[in-house]
Each structure stands twice: as C-alpha cells, then as structure tokens.
C-alpha cells in the first residue's frame, strides 16, 4: 500500500514537472516575437527611408509683409528637382533658375527662419511656381544637415510590389502587415493577422520629404 502511494506521488510530480516545462515553452517565445517585430520594423523603415539634406537660412526683416527671397546653391546630382522650401512645416511657393532658388514668404518683424530640403532622386521639378522676381532679396544659406525622411516614392514602390516578393527582398521569412497613416488616412499592406494569434505591434513616427507626419505600424504574430 505504501509502495502504491509512493508510485502515485512520483507519477504526480513527473506530470506536474512535464506540464510546467511544456507550458513554459509557450511563454518563452514571447521575447523572440517581440524581437521579431522590432527586426521587421527596422527593415521596413530602412526600405522606406531616404537621406535628405536640410539647409537652414535666416532673414532678419524690419518690415511685415510678403517678400521674395533667394539664395544661390550648387545641388549635387539630380537633387535640384526635389528642392522644397519650408517655413516651419509649411511648404512655400518656390522657383529655380540655374543655381538660384527663389521663394515667396510672409515675413514677420525680426528673425524669419527657413529651410531648404533636397534629396538625390530624379523626380519632377517641385519648385516651379510663378511669381515676380523683381526686387528679390538674397539670403545666405547655412551648412546643410543630413537627416532621414520617409519617401513617398518608396511607399508607392512597396504598395505596388507583390507582398511575398517584398518579404523576400527584405530577407524576412515570416508574415507581417504594414499600416501607414498619413493625414488620418490608413493604408494597409501585407497579410491579415489570423484569428486566435497574439499580435505584436511596433509603431514608428516619422516625417515624409514634404514634412507631413507619417505613422508606420508593423504587425507580426
């Protein structure tokens, strides 16, 4: 009788130990899945990002009102066409002639800060606005700063690519989904998470080359 109890207790302990190891196996994949969504997000962001160059410029005005400003600049490669002029987050009307870019601004009294952005891609000319160049005032550019921005061209390229071809291009073996939110409009790309699975999400905020904010969510399971 004592032997039966000993055997029963031993079997019970073996069953409990096996159950603990079995269920811990499920929980142990969580860190790997979290690392997985981080890695996929990094690869997607690398694909969608481009190098942009921001050139600050400051004009001190004694007057308030509209004024045409210009600065001389030597653009590398094809980057002249991509040029934009910003005041804060607002894109300003601009025009390029030779190695000179003109822009129209509503000045405040005192310091007016501007930023010229360009990137080395062969795109259609952006600075093609029409306004009078008479009495334009020169501004001296500061040193350019290299930054990262989300490219609309790269977004379009991703959306136009078969998902599994894109997955292979990025060297990813598991399914995932990308959701892009721009101006409160969300566009989805990739497979849909199946029911009953834990879904891991990484959200990244960035800016596009036109200074619009974009939220990029990567989901995996």
PDB file of C-alpha atoms in Angstrom:
ATOM      1  CA  UNK A   1       0.000   0.000   0.000  1.00  0.00           C
ATOM      2  CA  UNK A   2       2.850   2.375   0.870  1.00  0.00           C
ATOM      3  CA  UNK A   3       4.517   1.486  -2.421  1.00  0.00           C
ATOM      4  CA  UNK A   4       1.311   2.458  -4.297  1.00  0.00           C
ATOM      5  CA  UNK A   5       1.335   5.856  -2.605  1.00  0.00           C
ATOM      6  CA  UNK A   6       4.979   6.404  -3.422  1.00  0.00           C
ATOM      7  CA  UNK A   7       4.403   5.490  -7.082  1.00  0.00           C
ATOM      8  CA  UNK A   8       1.318   7.747  -7.279  1.00  0.00           C
ATOM      9  CA  UNK A   9       3.181  10.711  -5.772  1.00  0.00           C
ATOM     10  CA  UNK A  10       6.149  10.127  -8.086  1.00  0.00           C
ATOM     11  CA  UNK A  11       3.883   9.988 -11.148  1.00  0.00           C
ATOM     12  CA  UNK A  12       2.095  13.152  -9.997  1.00  0.00           C
ATOM     13  CA  UNK A  13       5.395  15.017  -9.614  1.00  0.00           C
ATOM     14  CA  UNK A  14       6.557  13.844 -13.024  1.00  0.00           C
ATOM     15  CA  UNK A  15       3.284  15.044 -14.598  1.00  0.00           C
ATOM     16  CA  UNK A  16       3.500  18.460 -12.887  1.00  0.00           C
ATOM     17  CA  UNK A  17       7.139  18.889 -13.957  1.00  0.00           C
ATOM     18  CA  UNK A  18       6.321  17.929 -17.549  1.00  0.00           C
ATOM     19  CA  UNK A  19       3.357  20.318 -17.625  1.00  0.00           C
ATOM     20  CA  UNK A  20       5.489  23.171 -16.288  1.00  0.00           C
ATOM     21  CA  UNK A  21       8.181  22.619 -18.933  1.00  0.00           C
ATOM     22  CA  UNK A  22       5.549  22.257 -21.687  1.00  0.00           C
ATOM     23  CA  UNK A  23       3.706  25.480 -20.871  1.00  0.00           C
ATOM     24  CA  UNK A  24       6.907  27.432 -20.249  1.00  0.00           C
ATOM     25  CA  UNK A  25       7.780  26.559 -23.833  1.00  0.00           C
ATOM     26  CA  UNK A  26       4.797  28.651 -24.982  1.00  0.00           C
ATOM     27  CA  UNK A  27       5.712  31.637 -22.845  1.00  0.00           C
ATOM     28  CA  UNK A  28       9.370  31.564 -23.865  1.00  0.00           C
ATOM     29  CA  UNK A  29       8.575  32.575 -27.467  1.00  0.00           C
ATOM     30  CA  UNK A  30       7.243  35.964 -26.353  1.00  0.00           C
ATOM     31  CA  UNK A  31      10.646  37.734 -26.168  1.00  0.00           C
ATOM     32  CA  UNK A  32      11.554  36.238 -29.560  1.00  0.00           C
ATOM     33  CA  UNK A  33       8.329  37.520 -31.105  1.00  0.00           C
ATOM     34  CA  UNK A  34       8.916  40.972 -29.665  1.00  0.00           C
ATOM     35  CA  UNK A  35      12.430  40.962 -31.055  1.00  0.00           C
ATOM     36  CA  UNK A  36      10.963  39.710 -34.340  1.00  0.00           C
ATOM     37  CA  UNK A  37       8.604  42.657 -34.778  1.00  0.00           C
ATOM     38  CA  UNK A  38      11.429  45.054 -33.900  1.00  0.00           C
ATOM     39  CA  UNK A  39      13.638  43.496 -36.577  1.00  0.00           C
ATOM     40  CA  UNK A  40      10.905  43.538 -39.234  1.00  0.00           C
ATOM     41  CA  UNK A  41      10.044  47.158 -38.392  1.00  0.00           C
ATOM     42  CA  UNK A  42      13.705  48.162 -38.753  1.00  0.00           C
ATOM     43  CA  UNK A  43      13.918  46.538 -42.196  1.00  0.00           C
ATOM     44  CA  UNK A  44      10.686  48.171 -43.389  1.00  0.00           C
ATOM     45  CA  UNK A  45      11.829  51.575 -42.118  1.00  0.00           C
ATOM     46  CA  UNK A  46      15.211  51.179 -43.809  1.00  0.00           C
ATOM     47  CA  UNK A  47      13.475  50.421 -47.108  1.00  0.00           C
ATOM     48  CA  UNK A  48      11.080  53.384 -46.877  1.00  0.00           C
ATOM     49  CA  UNK A  49      13.670  55.921 -45.692  1.00  0.00           C
ATOM     50  CA  UNK A  50      15.939  58.140 -47.767  1.00  0.00           C
ATOM     51  CA  UNK A  51      18.682  60.613 -46.945  1.00  0.00           C
ATOM     52  CA  UNK A  52      17.537  64.234 -47.125  1.00  0.00           C
ATOM     53  CA  UNK A  53      19.624  67.364 -46.736  1.00  0.00           C
ATOM     54  CA  UNK A  54      18.226  70.382 -44.889  1.00  0.00           C
ATOM     55  CA  UNK A  55      19.806  73.782 -45.450  1.00  0.00           C
ATOM     56  CA  UNK A  56      18.808  76.410 -42.837  1.00  0.00           C
ATOM     57  CA  UNK A  57      18.555  80.090 -43.763  1.00  0.00           C
ATOM     58  CA  UNK A  58      17.608  83.121 -41.664  1.00  0.00           C
ATOM     59  CA  UNK A  59      16.393  86.526 -42.820  1.00  0.00           C
ATOM     60  CA  UNK A  60      16.099  89.439 -40.400  1.00  0.00           C
ATOM     61  CA  UNK A  61      13.296  91.727 -41.508  1.00  0.00           C
ATOM     62  CA  UNK A  62      12.456  95.239 -40.369  1.00  0.00           C
ATOM     63  CA  UNK A  63       9.083  95.005 -42.104  1.00  0.00           C
ATOM     64  CA  UNK A  64       5.991  92.806 -42.086  1.00  0.00           C
ATOM     65  CA  UNK A  65       4.569  91.514 -45.351  1.00  0.00           C
ATOM     66  CA  UNK A  66       5.161  89.420 -48.447  1.00  0.00           C
ATOM     67  CA  UNK A  67       8.676  89.323 -49.880  1.00  0.00           C
ATOM     68  CA  UNK A  68      10.546  87.271 -52.481  1.00  0.00           C
ATOM     69  CA  UNK A  69      13.838  85.882 -51.189  1.00  0.00           C
ATOM     70  CA  UNK A  70      16.533  83.886 -52.931  1.00  0.00           C
ATOM     71  CA  UNK A  71      19.759  82.055 -52.302  1.00  0.00           C
ATOM     72  CA  UNK A  72      22.448  80.618 -54.536  1.00  0.00           C
ATOM     73  CA  UNK A  73      23.229  76.941 -54.165  1.00  0.00           C
ATOM     74  CA  UNK A  74      25.052  74.170 -56.046  1.00  0.00           C
ATOM     75  CA  UNK A  75      22.975  70.975 -55.980  1.00  0.00           C
ATOM     76  CA  UNK A  76      24.652  67.587 -56.363  1.00  0.00           C
ATOM     77  CA  UNK A  77      23.394  65.048 -58.899  1.00  0.00           C
ATOM     78  CA  UNK A  78      19.674  65.104 -59.686  1.00  0.00           C
ATOM     79  CA  UNK A  79      18.733  66.691 -56.379  1.00  0.00           C
ATOM     80  CA  UNK A  80      17.762  70.136 -57.730  1.00  0.00           C
ATOM     81  CA  UNK A  81      14.337  68.889 -58.854  1.00  0.00           C
ATOM     82  CA  UNK A  82      13.488  67.609 -55.350  1.00  0.00           C
ATOM     83  CA  UNK A  83      14.073  71.005 -53.697  1.00  0.00           C
ATOM     84  CA  UNK A  84      11.436  72.371 -51.340  1.00  0.00           C
ATOM     85  CA  UNK A  85      11.433  75.466 -49.150  1.00  0.00           C
ATOM     86  CA  UNK A  86       9.794  75.342 -45.714  1.00  0.00           C
ATOM     87  CA  UNK A  87       8.817  77.869 -43.097  1.00  0.00           C
ATOM     88  CA  UNK A  88       8.190  75.662 -40.094  1.00  0.00           C
ATOM     89  CA  UNK A  89       6.134  72.786 -41.517  1.00  0.00           C
ATOM     90  CA  UNK A  90       4.622  74.898 -44.293  1.00  0.00           C
ATOM     91  CA  UNK A  91       5.879  74.427 -47.844  1.00  0.00           C
ATOM     92  CA  UNK A  92       6.369  77.772 -49.621  1.00  0.00           C
ATOM     93  CA  UNK A  93       5.958  78.699 -53.319  1.00  0.00           C
ATOM     94  CA  UNK A  94       9.385  78.484 -54.940  1.00  0.00           C
ATOM     95  CA  UNK A  95      11.098  78.755 -58.311  1.00  0.00           C
ATOM     96  CA  UNK A  96      14.526  77.606 -59.527  1.00  0.00           C
ATOM     97  CA  UNK A  97      16.586  79.284 -62.215  1.00  0.00           C
ATOM     98  CA  UNK A  98      20.090  77.945 -62.756  1.00  0.00           C
ATOM     99  CA  UNK A  99      21.820  77.681 -59.378  1.00  0.00           C
ATOM    100  CA  UNK A 100      19.411  80.059 -57.688  1.00  0.00           C
ATOM    101  CA  UNK A 101      16.231  79.248 -55.777  1.00  0.00           C
ATOM    102  CA  UNK A 102      13.584  81.901 -55.141  1.00  0.00           C
ATOM    103  CA  UNK A 103      10.722  81.661 -52.688  1.00  0.00           C
ATOM    104  CA  UNK A 104       7.791  83.788 -51.591  1.00  0.00           C
ATOM    105  CA  UNK A 105       7.324  84.330 -47.857  1.00  0.00           C
ATOM    106  CA  UNK A 106       5.105  86.292 -45.483  1.00  0.00           C
ATOM    107  CA  UNK A 107       7.637  87.913 -43.200  1.00  0.00           C
ATOM    108  CA  UNK A 108       7.346  88.888 -39.573  1.00  0.00           C
ATOM    109  CA  UNK A 109       9.399  91.646 -37.997  1.00  0.00           C
ATOM    110  CA  UNK A 110      12.655  90.217 -36.727  1.00  0.00           C
ATOM    111  CA  UNK A 111      14.091  86.764 -37.383  1.00  0.00           C
ATOM    112  CA  UNK A 112      12.459  84.636 -40.106  1.00  0.00           C
ATOM    113  CA  UNK A 113      13.698  81.043 -40.310  1.00  0.00           C
ATOM    114  CA  UNK A 114      13.542  78.952 -43.474  1.00  0.00           C
ATOM    115  CA  UNK A 115      14.756  75.545 -44.511  1.00  0.00           C
ATOM    116  CA  UNK A 116      15.568  74.207 -47.955  1.00  0.00           C
ATOM    117  CA  UNK A 117      15.302  70.427 -48.327  1.00  0.00           C
ATOM    118  CA  UNK A 118      16.604  68.312 -51.185  1.00  0.00           C
ATOM    119  CA  UNK A 119      17.458  64.669 -51.823  1.00  0.00           C
ATOM    120  CA  UNK A 120      19.286  62.868 -54.589  1.00  0.00           C
ATOM    121  CA  UNK A 121      16.452  61.335 -56.605  1.00  0.00           C
ATOM    122  CA  UNK A 122      15.454  62.030 -60.196  1.00  0.00           C
ATOM    123  CA  UNK A 123      11.936  63.377 -59.641  1.00  0.00           C
ATOM    124  CA  UNK A 124       9.771  66.003 -61.323  1.00  0.00           C
ATOM    125  CA  UNK A 125      10.704  69.609 -60.574  1.00  0.00           C
ATOM    126  CA  UNK A 126       8.858  70.821 -57.486  1.00  0.00           C
ATOM    127  CA  UNK A 127       9.972  74.484 -57.378  1.00  0.00           C
ATOM    128  CA  UNK A 128       8.077  75.680 -60.457  1.00  0.00           C
ATOM    129  CA  UNK A 129       5.752  78.342 -59.012  1.00  0.00           C
ATOM    130  CA  UNK A 130       5.089  81.585 -60.907  1.00  0.00           C
ATOM    131  CA  UNK A 131       5.635  84.937 -59.193  1.00  0.00           C
ATOM    132  CA  UNK A 132       7.533  88.159 -59.850  1.00  0.00           C
ATOM    133  CA  UNK A 133      11.268  88.012 -59.143  1.00  0.00           C
ATOM    134  CA  UNK A 134      11.632  91.800 -59.088  1.00  0.00           C
ATOM    135  CA  UNK A 135      13.376  93.218 -56.017  1.00  0.00           C
ATOM    136  CA  UNK A 136      14.162  89.748 -54.650  1.00  0.00           C
ATOM    137  CA  UNK A 137      16.399  89.824 -51.573  1.00  0.00           C
ATOM    138  CA  UNK A 138      19.343  87.490 -51.117  1.00  0.00           C
ATOM    139  CA  UNK A 139      19.672  85.161 -48.133  1.00  0.00           C
ATOM    140  CA  UNK A 140      22.898  83.325 -47.291  1.00  0.00           C
ATOM    141  CA  UNK A 141      22.462  79.564 -46.708  1.00  0.00           C
ATOM    142  CA  UNK A 142      23.949  77.875 -43.673  1.00  0.00           C
ATOM    143  CA  UNK A 143      25.632  74.451 -43.641  1.00  0.00           C
ATOM    144  CA  UNK A 144      23.397  71.570 -44.792  1.00  0.00           C
ATOM    145  CA  UNK A 145      22.363  68.878 -42.307  1.00  0.00           C
ATOM    146  CA  UNK A 146      21.812  65.236 -43.286  1.00  0.00           C
ATOM    147  CA  UNK A 147      18.583  63.672 -41.984  1.00  0.00           C
ATOM    148  CA  UNK A 148      16.230  60.792 -42.719  1.00  0.00           C
ATOM    149  CA  UNK A 149      12.739  61.077 -44.202  1.00  0.00           C
ATOM    150  CA  UNK A 150      10.078  58.660 -45.418  1.00  0.00           C
ATOM    151  CA  UNK A 151       9.915  58.670 -49.203  1.00  0.00           C
ATOM    152  CA  UNK A 152       6.536  58.727 -50.964  1.00  0.00           C
ATOM    153  CA  UNK A 153       8.264  57.120 -53.958  1.00  0.00           C
ATOM    154  CA  UNK A 154       9.407  54.241 -51.744  1.00  0.00           C
ATOM    155  CA  UNK A 155       5.908  53.928 -50.249  1.00  0.00           C
ATOM    156  CA  UNK A 156       4.432  53.680 -53.746  1.00  0.00           C
ATOM    157  CA  UNK A 157       7.092  51.142 -54.706  1.00  0.00           C
ATOM    158  CA  UNK A 158       6.254  48.950 -51.701  1.00  0.00           C
ATOM    159  CA  UNK A 159       2.491  49.121 -52.309  1.00  0.00           C
ATOM    160  CA  UNK A 160       2.977  48.185 -55.974  1.00  0.00           C
ATOM    161  CA  UNK A 161       5.137  45.140 -55.128  1.00  0.00           C
ATOM    162  CA  UNK A 162       3.751  41.656 -54.505  1.00  0.00           C
ATOM    163  CA  UNK A 163       3.892  41.093 -50.750  1.00  0.00           C
ATOM    164  CA  UNK A 164       5.887  37.851 -50.890  1.00  0.00           C
ATOM    165  CA  UNK A 165       8.365  39.378 -53.336  1.00  0.00           C
ATOM    166  CA  UNK A 166       8.756  42.324 -50.954  1.00  0.00           C
ATOM    167  CA  UNK A 167       9.165  39.972 -47.991  1.00  0.00           C
ATOM    168  CA  UNK A 168      11.925  38.097 -49.818  1.00  0.00           C
ATOM    169  CA  UNK A 169      13.570  41.376 -50.846  1.00  0.00           C
ATOM    170  CA  UNK A 170      13.847  42.352 -47.167  1.00  0.00           C
ATOM    171  CA  UNK A 171      15.086  38.884 -46.178  1.00  0.00           C
ATOM    172  CA  UNK A 172      12.098  38.177 -43.909  1.00  0.00           C
ATOM    173  CA  UNK A 173      10.723  34.651 -43.526  1.00  0.00           C
ATOM    174  CA  UNK A 174       7.502  35.254 -41.575  1.00  0.00           C
ATOM    175  CA  UNK A 175       4.275  37.015 -42.484  1.00  0.00           C
ATOM    176  CA  UNK A 176       3.651  40.576 -41.345  1.00  0.00           C
ATOM    177  CA  UNK A 177       1.500  43.600 -42.076  1.00  0.00           C
ATOM    178  CA  UNK A 178       2.386  47.272 -42.569  1.00  0.00           C
ATOM    179  CA  UNK A 179      -0.112  50.067 -41.845  1.00  0.00           C
ATOM    180  CA  UNK A 180       0.715  53.625 -42.925  1.00  0.00           C
ATOM    181  CA  UNK A 181      -1.279  56.531 -41.512  1.00  0.00           C
ATOM    182  CA  UNK A 182      -0.895  59.849 -43.366  1.00  0.00           C
ATOM    183  CA  UNK A 183      -3.289  62.777 -42.855  1.00  0.00           C
ATOM    184  CA  UNK A 184      -5.633  60.479 -40.878  1.00  0.00           C
ATOM    185  CA  UNK A 185      -5.869  58.044 -43.818  1.00  0.00           C
ATOM    186  CA  UNK A 186      -4.616  54.498 -43.153  1.00  0.00           C
ATOM    187  CA  UNK A 187      -3.308  52.240 -45.907  1.00  0.00           C
ATOM    188  CA  UNK A 188      -2.639  48.565 -45.199  1.00  0.00           C
ATOM    189  CA  UNK A 189      -0.120  46.290 -46.913  1.00  0.00           C
ATOM    190  CA  UNK A 190       0.652  42.615 -46.354  1.00  0.00           C
ATOM    191  CA  UNK A 191      -1.230  39.704 -44.856  1.00  0.00           C
ATOM    192  CA  UNK A 192      -4.006  39.979 -42.260  1.00  0.00           C
ATOM    193  CA  UNK A 193      -3.350  38.564 -38.763  1.00  0.00           C
ATOM    194  CA  UNK A 194      -5.218  35.244 -38.353  1.00  0.00           C
ATOM    195  CA  UNK A 195      -7.779  34.850 -35.584  1.00  0.00           C
ATOM    196  CA  UNK A 196      -6.589  33.415 -32.284  1.00  0.00           C
ATOM    197  CA  UNK A 197      -2.982  34.596 -32.544  1.00  0.00           C
ATOM    198  CA  UNK A 198      -1.125  37.053 -30.321  1.00  0.00           C
ATOM    199  CA  UNK A 199      -0.296  40.100 -32.471  1.00  0.00           C
ATOM    200  CA  UNK A 200       2.811  42.176 -31.759  1.00  0.00           C
ATOM    201  CA  UNK A 201       2.918  45.776 -32.974  1.00  0.00           C
ATOM    202  CA  UNK A 202       5.731  48.307 -33.391  1.00  0.00           C
ATOM    203  CA  UNK A 203       4.660  51.888 -34.218  1.00  0.00           C
ATOM    204  CA  UNK A 204       7.142  54.435 -35.520  1.00  0.00           C
ATOM    205  CA  UNK A 205       6.535  58.130 -36.200  1.00  0.00           C
ATOM    206  CA  UNK A 206       8.442  59.898 -38.957  1.00  0.00           C
ATOM    207  CA  UNK A 207       8.188  62.683 -41.496  1.00  0.00           C
ATOM    208  CA  UNK A 208       7.961  62.475 -45.241  1.00  0.00           C
ATOM    209  CA  UNK A 209      10.073  64.535 -47.614  1.00  0.00           C
ATOM    210  CA  UNK A 210       7.195  67.044 -47.750  1.00  0.00           C
ATOM    211  CA  UNK A 211       7.221  67.373 -43.915  1.00  0.00           C
ATOM    212  CA  UNK A 212       3.905  65.518 -43.490  1.00  0.00           C
ATOM    213  CA  UNK A 213       3.871  63.262 -40.434  1.00  0.00           C
ATOM    214  CA  UNK A 214       3.529  59.535 -41.089  1.00  0.00           C
ATOM    215  CA  UNK A 215       2.804  56.755 -38.594  1.00  0.00           C
ATOM    216  CA  UNK A 216       4.108  53.339 -39.602  1.00  0.00           C
ATOM    217  CA  UNK A 217       2.808  50.299 -37.721  1.00  0.00           C
ATOM    218  CA  UNK A 218       4.326  46.868 -38.304  1.00  0.00           C
ATOM    219  CA  UNK A 219       2.328  43.862 -37.076  1.00  0.00           C
ATOM    220  CA  UNK A 220       3.501  40.268 -36.753  1.00  0.00           C
ATOM    221  CA  UNK A 221       2.204  37.167 -34.979  1.00  0.00           C
TER     222      UNK A 221
END
